[in-house]
């Protein structure tokens, strides 16, 4: 009857099913303008439902203007409702199924199996219970004061960085921070100077914002500052000076000084991404560039590597002159971070349980790095060399004479090996073709050994060494 098929087991109430069927039929033109609907009594009888359900459906159709009801006259379909259906169906693109790999060398992955879930649940439980009711309201775009205070004191005791909690702004991770930074600074076509190679995610964040990119080459020590160029049109230099992503260099003091001079002379901001600065295995954490000029350097930090990526908490230390605009931007973008995870993280930091976890993970990751180097030695012999500082969750390895491009990456994937050539992160191609990135932080020693063997077999069977 009237194309209405009711499903009495559905969670959708009967009145809503009637309403939706009639509404759809007016939109797709099956019910024409001016056509009369049956009386509520008639339709209720036909459908074997209460008259109340039909009345409710008709009232909704009247309220939304799909039908017109007049006293003493039948309810009729309104004018101008029919919308043609667009031809062709829209398909979902690029949805990558969750895959497991025989050898998983993806970068930037902390070992979630080590994460103290119970402790984290306790922190969440405790702080959610204690949180004041006003924290359920709008708590401001800068983040909870106790978290900003704890981050500031962690940065001081861990890296010697002095930052006033007033200058710390909580974000939903480093990627989010870069979005806001781009909105703040990349105006009127001003350019972003990026390390090349750099993290494709960070590059795309700026690129998606429409920022023109100028690649600046990187060597074993990091950004090659002699190539910095601006002609007055740049607004940002993006750098990872403590552990260059992906090559792993530590930016030397002289290059740090020239970078700061360049930024001052050209009035550009340096965006310092300290993405994995907690994990250094030979010596103390590197002092951030930020300390050289807190008014020129925007320091970006994240808890994605130290804790877990889905936490989505990061922060920026922002020069004073940008703070008002930042507050404005954030308020009218996504407003703020939720307070519960912020409060739990503040508690983890305050009780120093965070410090102990980082210490433990530093030992574990350091040991895994050692196992990786040993496995490479045992399987590949002397045909490789490691790049960069002993830090982070991945190792960059150079295989002289080899060529690792996108085709190599795809072939590896087909064989169940997920590995990224440095080339994948290059803006200007063909300069780092013989280097691979081996993410190891998330792998147990035995998984590292087995995975390196698989990689060796794959390379040996598919790729002849060319010189
Ligand atoms: C260099 C670098 N910066 C930032 C990020 C992203 O951090 P977040 O998860 O906080 O957005 C990554 C992620 O792997 C990274 O490698």
XYZ file of C-alpha atoms and ligand atoms in Angstrom, residues 108 173-175 199 202 238 240 245 273 275 302 304-305 312, ligand 1:
31
model
C 56.775 5.793 13.937
C 48.807 15.888 18.242
C 51.588 17.267 16.075
C 49.633 16.974 12.826
C 57.782 13.045 6.857
C 53.854 16.647 7.712
C 60.025 23.181 9.266
C 63.408 18.055 13.067
C 63.062 12.468 10.037
C 59.142 19.084 15.488
C 58.408 13.989 17.454
C 53.538 14.908 20.709
C 52.062 9.710 20.043
C 55.449 7.991 20.285
C 45.809 12.516 20.205
C 58.309 13.629 12.126
C 56.923 13.398 12.647
N 56.236 14.429 13.137
C 54.975 14.263 13.598
C 54.341 13.040 13.535
C 52.885 12.916 13.907
O 52.602 13.074 15.204
P 51.091 13.091 15.720
O 50.640 11.672 15.862
O 51.190 13.776 17.041
O 50.240 13.845 14.773
C 55.023 11.964 13.045
C 54.340 10.657 12.989
O 54.870 9.626 12.683
C 56.357 12.128 12.609
O 57.056 11.102 12.136
